[in-house]
């Protein structure tokens, strides 16, 4: 039986990170909202309570009934999680005299405590809270302090319950992973046998059982997630899976042809549909980013729906949804900045049952699973690409001519990243066609042509991102090539904005 750690999400920005760290230790974990603990699951080995944007004494603070987990599982409270447990048992949590934020050092460590095994005095920890525990309840014991925080960590006497006010999941807490290891292995007794191979084995068996002889349809996008989902499903149900790959005319240069060919080489049963004309005509004259997204999303659903109905007796719609999408949709505090879910309307419209075999994986895990399935590196290591494609990289209205210009410029840039061995060092890159024309000179001629922006970011999950310091020589070469070879462009700029406050895409 697969062991599992449950992470109760109280809304912290770092909840996902806790999940990633536990997975890095080859232990399967699930993040669930703080009030949705999955009772009666015999595979649960331990529970972690996350941080939160709230103070325990806020009216709006998220609270749960600790009785659902108390005495049944080992518990680790992190930051708010620790403060919440302490306050529920009569401890005192108060605003910190100065907001405790950033690096600090452990000044006292109870090295005999199983949670702190191997962690030394002087080890750096990362704090991020406005409150602090000023008195722990009776029956709790202090097991670590920092220079400024007396109750940096505690254990409930004779119980498998701990609280830490710093964040072991963040990189800047030097021994954070050691602490999490002590908890999951030392306390919870996990074995750490979760691996891509075991995931493939379990999932293929589950899919066979879930789907039986049913027919399944899946929309391929050319991206990593839908491709891996397709190969996984194909392994489970073979020809009963039909894939549909729609060209909305906003793909990269030659992408439709190349990706279709890749899919066929993988043995997938795939139908390609070139619907560019439909999208170009529906998008003509539309400049508002959200409206463009909606038109592209709806157009995609319409085309896909027609194709799917040509398949007899189809019962399931499969999607390459991954864990960050699931967490985001469950988010208890989330704000929508852009409507990313291009195919969000598909399941309702089609009246099909939904199958999402990757819904519990992070992106890097999806890539490992793809490799395990024998998929080629150029498919697995592809940069993320937005569903509306170049549609959100052409600022203003979209015309076939602009798409062509952007495809050519983008091709030069991406190919150069590959040639200079920079592609894999970048999370995502692309060119943006700006709604700006500027004066230039070519030969003896005055030109009045378009400007493009190059974008390259580093990231681990697209939630935050930084611009990449690409070498000047590289930028010079790309700029030169674009201006010389792409008719209609006479100026190249480089975007040096990080996310936040900017986003990765411009629209
Ligand atoms: P932003 O621009 O919000 O993008 O920083 C974060 C990540 O999401 C991708 N993105 C999209 N993906 N449909 C998608 O499937 C969309 O409408 C969309 N908009 C942005 C973006 O490329 C980046 O990887």
Coordinates of C-alpha atoms in Angstrom, one line a residue, residues 23-430:
X23 CA 8.0 14.4 -2.7
X24 CA 11.8 15.0 -3.1
X25 CA 12.2 12.5 -0.3
X26 CA 10.3 10.0 -2.4
X27 CA 7.2 10.1 -0.2
X28 CA 3.8 10.6 -1.7
X29 CA 1.9 13.5 -0.2
X30 CA -1.3 15.4 -0.8
X31 CA -2.1 19.0 0.0
X32 CA -5.7 19.4 1.1
X33 CA -7.6 22.5 2.5
X34 CA -7.2 22.8 6.3
X35 CA -10.8 21.8 6.9
X36 CA -10.9 18.8 4.5
X37 CA -8.9 16.2 6.2
X38 CA -9.5 12.8 4.5
X39 CA -10.7 10.6 7.4
X40 CA -10.4 6.9 7.2
X41 CA -7.5 6.7 4.8
X42 CA -5.3 3.9 6.1
X43 CA -2.3 5.0 4.0
X44 CA -1.8 8.2 5.9
X45 CA 1.4 8.1 7.9
X46 CA 1.6 11.7 9.2
X47 CA 0.1 15.2 9.0
X48 CA 1.8 18.6 8.4
X49 CA -0.1 21.9 9.2
X50 CA 1.1 24.7 6.9
X51 CA 1.6 28.4 7.6
X52 CA -1.1 31.0 6.9
X53 CA -1.5 34.7 6.0
X54 CA -3.7 35.1 9.1
X55 CA -3.0 35.4 12.8
X56 CA -4.5 32.8 15.1
X57 CA -6.5 35.6 16.8
X58 CA -7.9 37.0 13.5
X59 CA -11.7 36.7 13.2
X60 CA -11.2 35.2 9.7
X61 CA -8.4 32.9 10.8
X62 CA -8.7 29.3 9.4
X63 CA -9.3 26.8 12.2
X64 CA -9.9 23.1 12.2
X65 CA -10.9 20.6 14.8
X66 CA -7.6 19.1 16.0
X67 CA -9.5 16.1 17.4
X68 CA -9.8 14.7 13.9
X69 CA -6.0 14.0 13.8
X70 CA -4.8 14.2 17.5
X71 CA -3.4 11.0 18.8
X72 CA -4.1 9.3 15.4
X73 CA -1.1 10.5 13.4
X74 CA 2.2 12.2 14.0
X75 CA 1.7 16.0 13.6
X76 CA 4.1 18.7 12.6
X77 CA 2.9 22.3 12.7
X78 CA 4.8 24.9 10.7
X79 CA 4.7 28.6 11.5
X80 CA 0.9 29.3 11.8
X81 CA 0.4 25.6 12.1
X82 CA 2.6 25.6 15.3
X83 CA 1.0 28.8 16.6
X84 CA -2.5 27.3 16.0
X85 CA -1.8 24.1 17.9
X86 CA -0.2 26.1 20.8
X87 CA -3.2 28.5 21.0
X88 CA -5.8 25.7 20.9
X89 CA -4.2 24.3 24.0
X90 CA -4.1 27.6 25.9
X91 CA -0.7 28.9 24.9
X92 CA -0.2 32.5 24.2
X93 CA 0.4 33.9 20.6
X94 CA 1.0 37.6 20.3
X95 CA 2.2 40.1 17.7
X96 CA 6.0 39.9 17.6
X97 CA 7.7 43.1 18.8
X98 CA 9.2 43.5 15.4
X99 CA 8.0 41.4 12.5
X100 CA 10.2 38.3 12.5
X101 CA 11.1 38.0 8.9
X102 CA 14.2 36.6 7.2
X103 CA 17.3 34.8 8.4
X104 CA 18.0 33.9 12.0
X105 CA 20.2 31.3 13.7
X106 CA 19.3 28.5 16.1
X107 CA 20.8 29.5 19.4
X108 CA 19.7 26.5 21.4
X109 CA 18.8 23.0 20.1
X110 CA 17.7 20.0 22.0
X111 CA 19.8 17.6 20.0
X112 CA 18.3 14.5 21.6
X113 CA 14.9 15.3 20.2
X114 CA 14.1 13.0 17.3
X115 CA 12.8 15.9 15.2
X116 CA 16.1 17.8 15.6
X117 CA 18.6 14.9 15.1
X118 CA 21.7 16.1 13.4
X119 CA 20.7 19.8 13.5
X120 CA 23.3 22.0 15.2
X121 CA 23.3 25.2 17.2
X122 CA 24.1 28.1 14.8
X123 CA 22.2 26.5 11.9
X124 CA 20.4 29.2 9.8
X125 CA 16.6 29.2 9.8
X126 CA 14.1 31.3 7.8
X127 CA 11.3 33.1 9.6
X128 CA 8.3 34.8 8.1
X129 CA 5.6 35.7 10.6
X130 CA 4.1 38.7 12.4
X131 CA 3.2 36.7 15.5
X132 CA 5.2 34.7 18.0
X133 CA 4.4 32.2 20.7
X134 CA 5.1 33.9 23.9
X135 CA 4.0 31.1 26.2
X136 CA 3.6 27.4 25.4
X137 CA 0.8 25.5 27.0
X138 CA 1.3 23.2 30.0
X139 CA 2.5 19.9 28.8
X140 CA 4.5 21.3 25.9
X141 CA 8.3 21.6 26.0
X142 CA 10.6 24.0 24.2
X143 CA 13.1 22.1 22.0
X144 CA 14.8 25.0 20.1
X145 CA 15.2 28.8 20.2
X146 CA 16.7 31.3 17.9
X147 CA 18.5 34.5 18.8
X148 CA 15.2 36.4 18.9
X149 CA 12.5 33.7 19.2
X150 CA 12.4 31.8 22.4
X151 CA 9.9 29.2 21.4
X152 CA 11.3 28.4 17.9
X153 CA 10.3 24.8 18.2
X154 CA 8.3 22.7 20.7
X155 CA 7.1 19.2 21.3
X156 CA 4.0 18.1 23.1
X157 CA 5.2 16.0 26.0
X158 CA 4.9 12.3 25.3
X159 CA 3.1 12.8 22.1
X160 CA 4.2 12.7 18.4
X161 CA 3.3 16.4 18.0
X162 CA 5.7 19.1 17.1
X163 CA 5.6 22.8 16.2
X164 CA 8.3 24.9 14.5
X165 CA 7.9 28.6 14.0
X166 CA 10.5 28.8 11.2
X167 CA 10.0 27.3 7.7
X168 CA 11.9 24.1 7.2
X169 CA 10.6 23.8 3.6
X170 CA 12.4 26.9 2.3
X171 CA 15.9 26.7 0.8
X172 CA 17.3 29.3 3.3
X173 CA 16.6 27.1 6.3
X174 CA 19.9 25.2 6.2
X175 CA 18.8 22.0 7.9
X176 CA 15.2 22.2 6.8
X177 CA 15.3 19.1 4.7
X178 CA 17.0 17.3 7.6
X179 CA 14.2 18.3 9.9
X180 CA 11.5 17.2 7.4
X181 CA 13.4 13.9 6.9
X182 CA 13.5 13.4 10.7
X183 CA 9.7 13.9 10.7
X184 CA 8.7 11.7 7.8
X185 CA 11.2 8.9 8.2
X186 CA 12.2 9.1 11.9
X187 CA 8.7 9.8 13.3
X188 CA 6.2 8.7 10.7
X189 CA 8.2 5.7 9.7
X190 CA 7.8 6.3 6.0
X191 CA 9.9 4.1 3.6
X192 CA 10.3 6.6 0.8
X193 CA 9.5 4.2 -2.0
X194 CA 7.6 6.6 -4.3
X195 CA 9.3 6.8 -7.7
X196 CA 8.4 7.6 -11.3
X197 CA 8.6 3.8 -12.0
X198 CA 6.2 3.0 -9.1
X199 CA 3.9 5.8 -10.2
X200 CA 3.7 4.4 -13.8
X201 CA 3.1 0.9 -12.5
X202 CA 0.3 2.0 -10.1
X203 CA -1.3 4.4 -12.5
X204 CA -1.4 2.1 -15.5
X205 CA -3.0 -0.6 -13.3
X206 CA -5.5 1.9 -11.9
X207 CA -6.3 3.3 -15.3
X208 CA -6.9 -0.2 -16.7
X209 CA -9.4 -0.8 -13.9
X210 CA -11.0 2.6 -14.0
X211 CA -11.5 2.6 -17.8
X212 CA -12.0 -1.0 -18.7
X213 CA -12.9 -1.2 -22.4
X214 CA -14.2 2.4 -22.5
X215 CA -13.1 4.9 -25.2
X216 CA -11.2 8.0 -24.1
X217 CA -10.5 11.2 -26.0
X218 CA -7.7 13.6 -25.1
X219 CA -6.7 17.1 -26.4
X220 CA -3.0 17.3 -27.1
X221 CA -1.4 20.7 -27.0
X222 CA 2.2 19.8 -27.8
X223 CA 3.1 20.6 -24.2
X224 CA 4.7 18.2 -21.7
X225 CA 1.6 17.6 -19.5
X226 CA -0.9 16.5 -22.2
X227 CA 1.8 14.5 -24.0
X228 CA 2.8 12.5 -20.9
X229 CA -0.8 12.0 -20.0
X230 CA -1.4 10.6 -23.5
X231 CA 1.5 8.2 -23.4
X232 CA 0.6 7.0 -20.0
X233 CA -3.0 6.4 -21.1
X234 CA -1.9 4.7 -24.3
X235 CA 0.2 2.3 -22.2
X236 CA -2.9 1.5 -20.2
X237 CA -5.6 1.3 -22.9
X238 CA -3.9 1.4 -26.3
X239 CA -6.1 2.1 -29.2
X240 CA -9.1 3.0 -27.0
X241 CA -7.4 6.4 -26.6
X242 CA -7.9 8.9 -29.4
X243 CA -5.9 12.1 -29.2
X244 CA -6.9 15.3 -31.0
X245 CA -4.3 18.0 -31.8
X246 CA -5.8 21.3 -32.9
X247 CA -3.8 23.9 -34.8
X248 CA -5.3 27.3 -33.8
X249 CA -2.9 29.0 -36.1
X250 CA -1.1 30.4 -33.0
X251 CA 1.5 27.7 -32.6
X252 CA 5.2 28.2 -33.2
X253 CA 6.8 27.9 -36.6
X254 CA 6.4 24.3 -38.0
X255 CA 5.2 23.2 -34.6
X256 CA 2.0 21.6 -35.9
X257 CA 3.8 19.4 -38.4
X258 CA 6.7 18.5 -36.0
X259 CA 4.6 17.7 -33.0
X260 CA 2.1 15.6 -35.0
X261 CA 5.0 13.6 -36.3
X262 CA 6.4 13.1 -32.8
X263 CA 3.1 11.8 -31.6
X264 CA 2.8 9.4 -34.5
X265 CA 6.3 8.1 -33.7
X266 CA 5.2 7.5 -30.2
X267 CA 2.4 5.2 -31.5
X268 CA -0.4 7.5 -30.5
X269 CA -3.7 7.4 -32.3
X270 CA -3.9 11.1 -33.1
X271 CA -6.1 13.3 -35.3
X272 CA -4.7 16.6 -36.4
X273 CA -7.1 19.4 -37.2
X274 CA -5.9 22.6 -38.9
X275 CA -8.4 25.2 -37.8
X276 CA -6.3 28.3 -38.2
X277 CA -8.7 30.1 -40.5
X278 CA -11.6 29.8 -38.1
X279 CA -9.5 31.4 -35.3
X280 CA -8.0 34.1 -37.4
X281 CA -11.5 35.2 -38.6
X282 CA -13.0 35.1 -35.0
X283 CA -10.0 37.1 -33.6
X284 CA -10.0 39.8 -36.3
X285 CA -10.0 43.2 -34.8
X286 CA -10.0 42.0 -31.1
X287 CA -7.5 43.7 -28.9
X288 CA -8.6 43.0 -25.3
X289 CA -6.4 40.2 -23.8
X290 CA -9.1 38.5 -21.8
X291 CA -11.5 38.6 -24.8
X292 CA -8.8 37.1 -27.0
X293 CA -8.3 34.3 -24.5
X294 CA -12.0 33.6 -24.3
X295 CA -12.4 33.4 -28.1
X296 CA -9.4 31.1 -28.4
X297 CA -10.6 28.9 -25.5
X298 CA -14.2 28.7 -26.9
X299 CA -13.0 28.1 -30.5
X300 CA -10.8 25.3 -29.2
X301 CA -13.7 23.7 -27.4
X302 CA -15.9 23.9 -30.4
X303 CA -13.4 22.3 -32.7
X304 CA -12.5 19.6 -30.2
X305 CA -16.1 18.8 -29.5
X306 CA -16.8 18.2 -33.2
X307 CA -13.9 15.8 -33.5
X308 CA -14.7 14.0 -30.3
X309 CA -18.2 13.3 -31.4
X310 CA -16.9 11.5 -34.5
X311 CA -15.5 8.9 -32.1
X312 CA -18.2 6.3 -31.4
X313 CA -19.2 5.6 -27.8
X314 CA -16.6 7.9 -26.2
X315 CA -17.1 8.0 -22.5
X316 CA -14.1 9.8 -21.0
X317 CA -12.3 13.0 -21.5
X318 CA -8.7 12.8 -20.4
X319 CA -6.7 16.0 -19.5
X320 CA -3.1 16.6 -18.5
X321 CA -4.1 18.6 -15.4
X322 CA -1.2 18.7 -13.0
X323 CA -1.0 19.4 -9.3
X324 CA -0.3 23.1 -9.2
X325 CA -3.6 23.6 -11.3
X326 CA -5.5 21.4 -8.8
X327 CA -4.1 23.2 -5.8
X328 CA -4.8 26.6 -7.4
X329 CA -8.4 25.6 -8.1
X330 CA -8.8 24.5 -4.4
X331 CA -7.0 27.6 -3.2
X332 CA -8.5 29.1 -0.2
X333 CA -7.1 32.6 -0.7
X334 CA -6.3 32.6 -4.5
X335 CA -6.9 35.6 -6.7
X336 CA -7.2 35.1 -10.5
X337 CA -4.8 37.4 -12.4
X338 CA -5.3 35.8 -15.8
X339 CA -7.9 33.2 -16.9
X340 CA -5.4 30.4 -17.7
X341 CA -7.7 27.5 -17.9
X342 CA -8.2 27.4 -21.6
X343 CA -10.1 24.2 -21.7
X344 CA -11.8 24.6 -18.3
X345 CA -15.2 24.5 -20.0
X346 CA -14.7 21.2 -21.8
X347 CA -15.9 18.6 -19.3
X348 CA -19.3 20.3 -18.7
X349 CA -19.9 21.0 -22.4
X350 CA -19.1 17.4 -23.5
X351 CA -20.9 15.5 -20.8
X352 CA -18.0 13.1 -20.5
X353 CA -16.4 11.6 -17.4
X354 CA -13.1 13.2 -16.5
X355 CA -9.8 11.3 -16.3
X356 CA -6.7 13.2 -15.1
X357 CA -3.9 10.8 -14.5
X358 CA -1.3 13.4 -13.6
X359 CA -3.4 15.5 -11.3
X360 CA -1.2 14.8 -8.3
X361 CA 2.1 15.4 -9.9
X362 CA 4.4 18.5 -9.9
X363 CA 5.9 19.5 -13.3
X364 CA 9.4 18.1 -12.6
X365 CA 7.7 14.8 -11.6
X366 CA 5.7 14.8 -14.9
X367 CA 9.0 15.1 -16.7
X368 CA 10.5 12.2 -14.8
X369 CA 7.4 10.1 -15.6
X370 CA 7.7 11.0 -19.3
X371 CA 11.4 9.8 -19.2
X372 CA 10.3 6.6 -17.5
X373 CA 7.8 6.1 -20.3
X374 CA 10.7 6.4 -22.8
X375 CA 9.6 9.7 -24.4
X376 CA 12.2 11.7 -26.2
X377 CA 14.0 14.5 -24.4
X378 CA 12.9 17.2 -26.8
X379 CA 9.3 16.6 -25.9
X380 CA 9.9 16.2 -22.2
X381 CA 12.2 19.2 -21.8
X382 CA 10.1 21.6 -23.8
X383 CA 9.5 25.0 -22.3
X384 CA 5.9 25.6 -21.1
X385 CA 3.8 27.4 -23.8
X386 CA 0.5 29.1 -23.1
X387 CA -2.7 27.4 -24.4
X388 CA -3.6 30.6 -26.4
X389 CA -0.1 30.4 -27.9
X390 CA 1.2 33.4 -29.8
X391 CA -2.2 34.9 -29.3
X392 CA -1.1 36.3 -25.9
X393 CA 2.3 37.3 -27.3
X394 CA 0.9 39.6 -30.1
X395 CA -0.1 42.7 -28.2
X396 CA -3.2 44.2 -29.8
X397 CA -5.2 42.6 -32.6
X398 CA -4.1 39.4 -34.3
X399 CA -3.5 39.0 -38.0
X400 CA -2.0 36.2 -40.0
X401 CA 0.8 38.6 -41.1
X402 CA 1.7 39.4 -37.4
X403 CA 1.6 35.7 -36.6
X404 CA 4.0 35.0 -39.4
X405 CA 6.4 37.7 -38.2
X406 CA 6.3 36.5 -34.7
X407 CA 6.8 32.9 -35.7
X408 CA 10.0 33.8 -37.7
X409 CA 11.4 35.9 -34.9
X410 CA 10.6 33.3 -32.2
X411 CA 12.1 30.5 -34.3
X412 CA 15.4 32.4 -34.6
X413 CA 15.5 33.1 -30.8
X414 CA 14.5 29.6 -29.7
X415 CA 16.9 27.9 -32.1
X416 CA 19.7 30.2 -30.9
X417 CA 19.0 29.2 -27.3
X418 CA 19.4 25.6 -28.3
X419 CA 22.5 26.2 -30.4
X420 CA 24.2 28.1 -27.5
X421 CA 23.2 25.4 -25.0
X422 CA 21.0 27.8 -23.1
X423 CA 17.6 26.3 -23.8
X424 CA 17.7 23.9 -20.8
X425 CA 18.9 26.6 -18.4
X426 CA 15.8 28.6 -19.1
X427 CA 12.4 27.8 -17.7
X428 CA 10.6 29.5 -20.6
X429 CA 11.4 31.9 -23.4
X430 CA 9.6 33.6 -26.3

